[in-house]
């Protein structure tokens, strides 16, 4: 009987140790990118913390999507202001409920994404390039694009054309061809071979990400490459020396040194990294998380 009691005590003790170890592992896993963790809570506290974090991160994603919209310029500053307002509102709500106090800030250096652009209406050239560059890859292994728009102002000469080509994961190709003189014509060819055309007189403003074009006030639509191809993409410009205009491209991918010299690309928070500090009665910790913009 004594041996039996001793065995039961050992079993209960072993289960208790296992629970403590499991809870510790669970907590460490859920806060895998945290530092400065202190807690006096239980497994229930850990579960509440995980739910709270998931809710906050969804809010941060929706907030980023609303703040960025279609305007790439100044997104970082707008999002930082929005994060400050969100933090203040969140903390006012939880002030009388014993909830978690939050401080959320944008960590630009840890964010994922790169931007390249040509803002003066000259011949299309790769940043840092010398002379006229006919063909070059803008980016390879592109997983996420948030902005890709361009304006073609002129294509001198008869029978000349300017081409943007996107190749998808399985080798399928999406191609946009802009031609002049006379009326400008934008022709988009899908992997299936089907085409969509916009035409008009004036500058050709094209949003390749949204699938819209406007030529001298005449609007049109076409299937975007994101609708017809699977990532990762390779995005290229061909016959870039033939056309004059501007463009802007922001994405997560590989921007090759053969296309861009040092300093000619800039970081852009396509996937923002957020430093979040949580302070509750039972746990205080810091996290750096990547926010999926617009994720529900």
Short mmCIF file of C-alpha atoms in Angstrom, two decimals:
data_model
loop_
_atom_site.label_atom_id
_atom_site.label_comp_id
_atom_site.label_asym_id
_atom_site.label_seq_id
_atom_site.Cartn_x
_atom_site.Cartn_y
_atom_site.Cartn_z
CA UNK A 1 0.00 0.00 0.00
CA UNK A 2 2.86 2.33 0.87
CA UNK A 3 4.56 1.52 -2.42
CA UNK A 4 1.28 2.18 -4.22
CA UNK A 5 0.85 5.56 -2.54
CA UNK A 6 4.44 6.46 -3.32
CA UNK A 7 3.87 5.52 -6.96
CA UNK A 8 0.75 7.69 -7.17
CA UNK A 9 2.60 10.62 -5.65
CA UNK A 10 5.40 10.20 -8.18
CA UNK A 11 2.86 10.01 -11.02
CA UNK A 12 1.04 13.15 -9.87
CA UNK A 13 4.33 14.94 -9.42
CA UNK A 14 5.41 13.92 -12.90
CA UNK A 15 2.17 15.22 -14.44
CA UNK A 16 2.55 18.52 -12.61
CA UNK A 17 6.09 18.95 -13.91
CA UNK A 18 4.92 18.08 -17.44
CA UNK A 19 2.19 20.73 -17.28
CA UNK A 20 4.67 23.37 -16.15
CA UNK A 21 7.12 22.42 -18.89
CA UNK A 22 4.39 22.32 -21.56
CA UNK A 23 3.05 25.71 -20.49
CA UNK A 24 6.54 27.18 -20.60
CA UNK A 25 7.13 25.82 -24.11
CA UNK A 26 3.74 27.10 -25.28
CA UNK A 27 4.45 30.56 -23.93
CA UNK A 28 7.91 30.66 -25.46
CA UNK A 29 6.57 29.52 -28.83
CA UNK A 30 3.74 32.04 -28.96
CA UNK A 31 6.20 34.82 -28.20
CA UNK A 32 9.02 33.47 -30.33
CA UNK A 33 10.18 36.90 -31.44
CA UNK A 34 9.85 38.62 -28.08
CA UNK A 35 12.30 39.84 -25.52
CA UNK A 36 12.10 41.17 -21.98
CA UNK A 37 9.32 38.77 -20.98
CA UNK A 38 8.15 38.71 -17.38
CA UNK A 39 4.99 36.94 -16.25
CA UNK A 40 3.18 35.87 -13.13
CA UNK A 41 0.30 34.34 -15.06
CA UNK A 42 -0.99 30.89 -15.84
CA UNK A 43 -1.82 28.97 -18.99
CA UNK A 44 -5.09 30.94 -19.07
CA UNK A 45 -3.08 34.18 -19.10
CA UNK A 46 -1.00 32.86 -21.99
CA UNK A 47 -4.12 31.98 -23.98
CA UNK A 48 -5.64 35.41 -23.36
CA UNK A 49 -2.38 37.06 -24.42
CA UNK A 50 -2.29 35.07 -27.67
CA UNK A 51 -5.91 36.02 -28.46
CA UNK A 52 -5.17 39.67 -27.67
CA UNK A 53 -2.10 39.72 -29.89
CA UNK A 54 -3.97 38.11 -32.80
CA UNK A 55 -6.72 40.73 -32.53
CA UNK A 56 -4.23 43.61 -32.40
CA UNK A 57 -2.28 42.27 -35.38
CA UNK A 58 -5.46 42.03 -37.46
CA UNK A 59 -6.24 45.64 -36.55
CA UNK A 60 -2.72 46.71 -37.53
CA UNK A 61 -3.09 44.99 -40.91
CA UNK A 62 -6.43 46.64 -41.66
CA UNK A 63 -5.04 49.98 -40.47
CA UNK A 64 -2.06 49.64 -42.83
CA UNK A 65 -4.32 48.80 -45.78
CA UNK A 66 -6.57 51.81 -45.12
CA UNK A 67 -3.59 54.11 -44.59
CA UNK A 68 -1.68 53.01 -47.69
CA UNK A 69 -4.58 52.75 -50.12
CA UNK A 70 -3.34 53.44 -53.66
CA UNK A 71 -0.85 56.13 -52.59
CA UNK A 72 2.69 54.84 -52.10
CA UNK A 73 4.08 58.31 -51.31
CA UNK A 74 4.42 59.08 -47.62
CA UNK A 75 2.88 55.81 -46.46
CA UNK A 76 5.45 55.36 -43.70
CA UNK A 77 4.70 58.73 -42.09
CA UNK A 78 0.94 58.26 -42.39
CA UNK A 79 1.12 54.78 -40.89
CA UNK A 80 3.27 55.97 -37.99
CA UNK A 81 0.66 58.62 -37.18
CA UNK A 82 -2.10 56.04 -37.46
CA UNK A 83 -0.23 53.70 -35.10
CA UNK A 84 0.08 56.46 -32.50
CA UNK A 85 -3.65 57.19 -32.74
CA UNK A 86 -4.48 53.48 -32.53
CA UNK A 87 -2.26 53.05 -29.47
CA UNK A 88 -3.93 55.97 -27.67
CA UNK A 89 -7.41 54.71 -28.51
CA UNK A 90 -6.58 51.14 -27.48
CA UNK A 91 -5.16 52.25 -24.13
CA UNK A 92 -8.14 54.49 -23.34
CA UNK A 93 -10.47 51.54 -23.95
CA UNK A 94 -8.56 49.16 -21.66
CA UNK A 95 -7.74 51.73 -18.95
CA UNK A 96 -10.67 50.74 -16.74
CA UNK A 97 -10.82 47.07 -17.64
CA UNK A 98 -7.47 45.78 -16.45
CA UNK A 99 -6.53 44.92 -20.02
CA UNK A 100 -3.25 45.08 -21.87
CA UNK A 101 -1.56 48.42 -22.44
CA UNK A 102 0.03 48.64 -25.87
CA UNK A 103 2.71 50.64 -27.62
CA UNK A 104 3.01 49.90 -31.36
CA UNK A 105 5.61 51.53 -33.63
CA UNK A 106 6.76 50.94 -37.21
CA UNK A 107 10.19 49.30 -37.49
CA UNK A 108 11.24 50.40 -40.97
CA UNK A 109 14.61 48.66 -40.95
CA UNK A 110 13.00 45.27 -40.19
CA UNK A 111 10.14 45.72 -42.69
CA UNK A 112 10.18 43.76 -45.95
CA UNK A 113 10.08 45.45 -49.33
CA UNK A 114 11.91 47.60 -51.88
CA UNK A 115 10.87 50.54 -54.05
CA UNK A 116 12.34 51.75 -57.35
CA UNK A 117 11.09 54.62 -59.44
CA UNK A 118 11.76 57.05 -62.25
CA UNK A 119 10.13 60.36 -61.46
CA UNK A 120 11.33 62.51 -64.38
CA UNK A 121 9.81 62.01 -67.81
CA UNK A 122 12.90 60.88 -69.67
CA UNK A 123 13.81 57.65 -71.45
CA UNK A 124 13.03 54.61 -69.33
CA UNK A 125 16.33 53.53 -67.78
CA UNK A 126 17.36 51.40 -64.86
CA UNK A 127 18.42 53.52 -61.86
CA UNK A 128 22.17 53.96 -61.92
CA UNK A 129 22.36 52.91 -65.55
CA UNK A 130 24.58 54.71 -68.02
CA UNK A 131 23.35 55.58 -71.49
CA UNK A 132 20.28 53.93 -72.91
CA UNK A 133 19.33 50.59 -71.40
CA UNK A 134 17.26 48.50 -73.77
CA UNK A 135 16.25 45.50 -71.61
CA UNK A 136 16.60 44.82 -67.90
CA UNK A 137 14.92 42.97 -65.04
CA UNK A 138 13.24 45.24 -62.53
CA UNK A 139 13.02 42.39 -60.01
CA UNK A 140 13.11 38.62 -59.73
CA UNK A 141 11.58 36.15 -57.27
CA UNK A 142 8.84 38.67 -56.51
CA UNK A 143 6.40 37.37 -53.91
CA UNK A 144 4.34 40.47 -53.22
CA UNK A 145 3.63 43.66 -55.21
CA UNK A 146 1.77 46.66 -53.81
CA UNK A 147 2.46 49.37 -56.39
CA UNK A 148 3.29 49.17 -60.10
CA UNK A 149 2.25 52.13 -62.19
CA UNK A 150 3.78 53.99 -65.09
CA UNK A 151 3.15 56.84 -67.49
CA UNK A 152 4.33 56.78 -71.10
CA UNK A 153 4.55 60.32 -72.44
CA UNK A 154 6.15 59.69 -75.82
CA UNK A 155 7.54 56.97 -78.08
CA UNK A 156 9.44 58.72 -80.88
CA UNK A 157 9.70 57.08 -84.28
CA UNK A 158 7.45 54.95 -86.46
CA UNK A 159 6.74 51.34 -85.45
CA UNK A 160 8.47 51.58 -82.08
CA UNK A 161 7.11 50.01 -78.92
CA UNK A 162 7.73 49.79 -75.18
CA UNK A 163 7.21 46.49 -73.37
CA UNK A 164 6.70 45.38 -69.77
CA UNK A 165 6.90 41.61 -69.32
CA UNK A 166 5.98 39.55 -66.26
CA UNK A 167 6.82 35.84 -66.08
CA UNK A 168 5.04 33.73 -63.46
CA UNK A 169 6.10 30.75 -61.39
CA UNK A 170 5.33 28.16 -64.07
CA UNK A 171 6.83 30.15 -66.95
CA UNK A 172 3.57 31.70 -68.18
CA UNK A 173 4.03 35.22 -69.54
CA UNK A 174 1.92 38.38 -69.20
CA UNK A 175 2.96 41.20 -71.52
CA UNK A 176 2.01 44.84 -71.91
CA UNK A 177 2.99 46.64 -75.13
CA UNK A 178 2.66 50.42 -75.59
CA UNK A 179 2.86 51.77 -79.14
CA UNK A 180 2.85 55.16 -80.88
CA UNK A 181 2.95 57.46 -82.97
CA UNK A 182 -0.46 58.96 -83.34
CA UNK A 183 -2.82 57.62 -80.72
CA UNK A 184 -1.11 55.64 -78.00
CA UNK A 185 -2.23 52.05 -77.71
CA UNK A 186 -1.75 49.78 -74.68
CA UNK A 187 -2.18 46.09 -75.48
CA UNK A 188 -2.09 43.51 -72.70
CA UNK A 189 -1.60 39.86 -73.68
CA UNK A 190 -2.52 37.10 -71.23
CA UNK A 191 -0.88 33.65 -70.99
CA UNK A 192 -3.97 32.29 -72.75
CA UNK A 193 -3.25 34.51 -75.74
CA UNK A 194 -6.28 36.74 -75.21
CA UNK A 195 -5.69 40.49 -75.41
CA UNK A 196 -7.16 43.70 -74.02
CA UNK A 197 -6.49 47.11 -75.54
CA UNK A 198 -6.71 50.72 -74.39
CA UNK A 199 -6.16 53.59 -76.82
CA UNK A 200 -6.40 57.34 -76.99
CA UNK A 201 -4.52 60.58 -77.55
CA UNK A 202 -2.27 61.87 -74.79
CA UNK A 203 -0.18 60.44 -71.99
CA UNK A 204 -0.80 56.78 -71.18
CA UNK A 205 -1.27 56.32 -67.44
CA UNK A 206 -1.24 52.61 -66.59
CA UNK A 207 -1.68 50.85 -63.25
CA UNK A 208 -0.34 47.37 -63.91
CA UNK A 209 -1.21 46.17 -60.41
CA UNK A 210 -4.84 47.32 -60.48
CA UNK A 211 -5.38 46.62 -64.21
CA UNK A 212 -6.46 50.11 -65.27
CA UNK A 213 -5.34 52.56 -67.94
CA UNK A 214 -6.20 56.10 -68.90
CA UNK A 215 -4.98 57.64 -72.17
CA UNK A 216 -5.73 61.32 -72.51
CA UNK A 217 -8.88 60.94 -70.40
CA UNK A 218 -10.10 57.73 -72.07
CA UNK A 219 -10.22 55.01 -69.37
CA UNK A 220 -9.93 51.27 -69.80
CA UNK A 221 -9.36 48.06 -67.88
CA UNK A 222 -7.46 44.82 -68.39
CA UNK A 223 -6.63 41.69 -66.34
CA UNK A 224 -3.68 42.44 -64.05
CA UNK A 225 -0.73 40.05 -63.98
CA UNK A 226 -1.61 39.27 -60.35
CA UNK A 227 -4.93 37.86 -61.58
CA UNK A 228 -3.48 35.57 -64.23
CA UNK A 229 -0.04 34.51 -62.94
CA UNK A 230 1.19 32.73 -59.83
CA UNK A 231 4.02 34.25 -57.81
CA UNK A 232 6.97 34.43 -57.69
CA UNK A 233 7.30 36.74 -60.68
CA UNK A 234 10.14 38.07 -62.79
CA UNK A 235 9.34 41.62 -63.92
CA UNK A 236 11.22 43.06 -66.88
CA UNK A 237 11.33 46.14 -69.09
CA UNK A 238 12.16 45.65 -72.77
CA UNK A 239 13.03 48.33 -75.30
CA UNK A 240 13.16 50.81 -72.44
CA UNK A 241 15.27 53.24 -74.44
CA UNK A 242 12.45 53.70 -76.95
CA UNK A 243 9.91 55.33 -74.64
CA UNK A 244 9.85 58.33 -72.35
CA UNK A 245 7.93 58.47 -69.10
CA UNK A 246 7.89 57.66 -65.40
CA UNK A 247 7.26 54.59 -63.27
CA UNK A 248 7.07 53.37 -59.67
CA UNK A 249 7.36 49.79 -58.42
CA UNK A 250 7.28 48.52 -54.82
CA UNK A 251 7.53 44.82 -53.99
CA UNK A 252 9.13 42.07 -51.97
CA UNK A 253 11.69 40.36 -54.16
CA UNK A 254 15.24 40.29 -55.46
CA UNK A 255 16.35 43.54 -57.10
CA UNK A 256 19.48 42.38 -58.93
CA UNK A 257 22.74 44.27 -58.83
CA UNK A 258 22.98 43.90 -62.59
CA UNK A 259 19.93 46.15 -62.84
CA UNK A 260 20.48 48.53 -59.96
CA UNK A 261 23.64 50.13 -58.67
CA UNK A 262 24.14 50.58 -54.93
CA UNK A 263 21.90 53.27 -53.47
CA UNK A 264 19.41 53.28 -56.33
CA UNK A 265 16.80 51.24 -54.51
CA UNK A 266 15.02 52.27 -51.32
CA UNK A 267 13.37 50.24 -48.60
CA UNK A 268 9.58 50.33 -48.58
CA UNK A 269 7.32 48.57 -46.02
CA UNK A 270 5.42 46.27 -48.36
CA UNK A 271 5.14 44.00 -45.31
CA UNK A 272 5.55 46.32 -42.31
CA UNK A 273 7.37 45.17 -39.19
CA UNK A 274 5.78 46.44 -35.99
CA UNK A 275 7.47 46.70 -32.60
CA UNK A 276 4.71 46.02 -30.06
CA UNK A 277 5.10 46.34 -26.29
CA UNK A 278 2.40 44.75 -24.15
CA UNK A 279 2.02 45.51 -20.45
CA UNK A 280 -0.60 43.64 -18.40
CA UNK A 281 -1.00 42.96 -14.67
CA UNK A 282 0.46 39.47 -15.19
CA UNK A 283 2.81 39.77 -18.19
CA UNK A 284 5.07 42.36 -19.81
CA UNK A 285 6.86 41.65 -23.06
CA UNK A 286 7.96 43.02 -26.43
CA UNK A 287 7.30 41.58 -29.87
CA UNK A 288 8.38 42.45 -33.40
CA UNK A 289 5.84 41.07 -35.86
CA UNK A 290 5.27 41.27 -39.60
CA UNK A 291 1.84 42.65 -40.43
CA UNK A 292 -0.10 41.18 -43.34
CA UNK A 293 -1.66 44.31 -44.77
CA UNK A 294 -5.41 44.07 -45.00
CA UNK A 295 -5.57 40.56 -43.53
CA UNK A 296 -8.94 39.86 -41.94
#
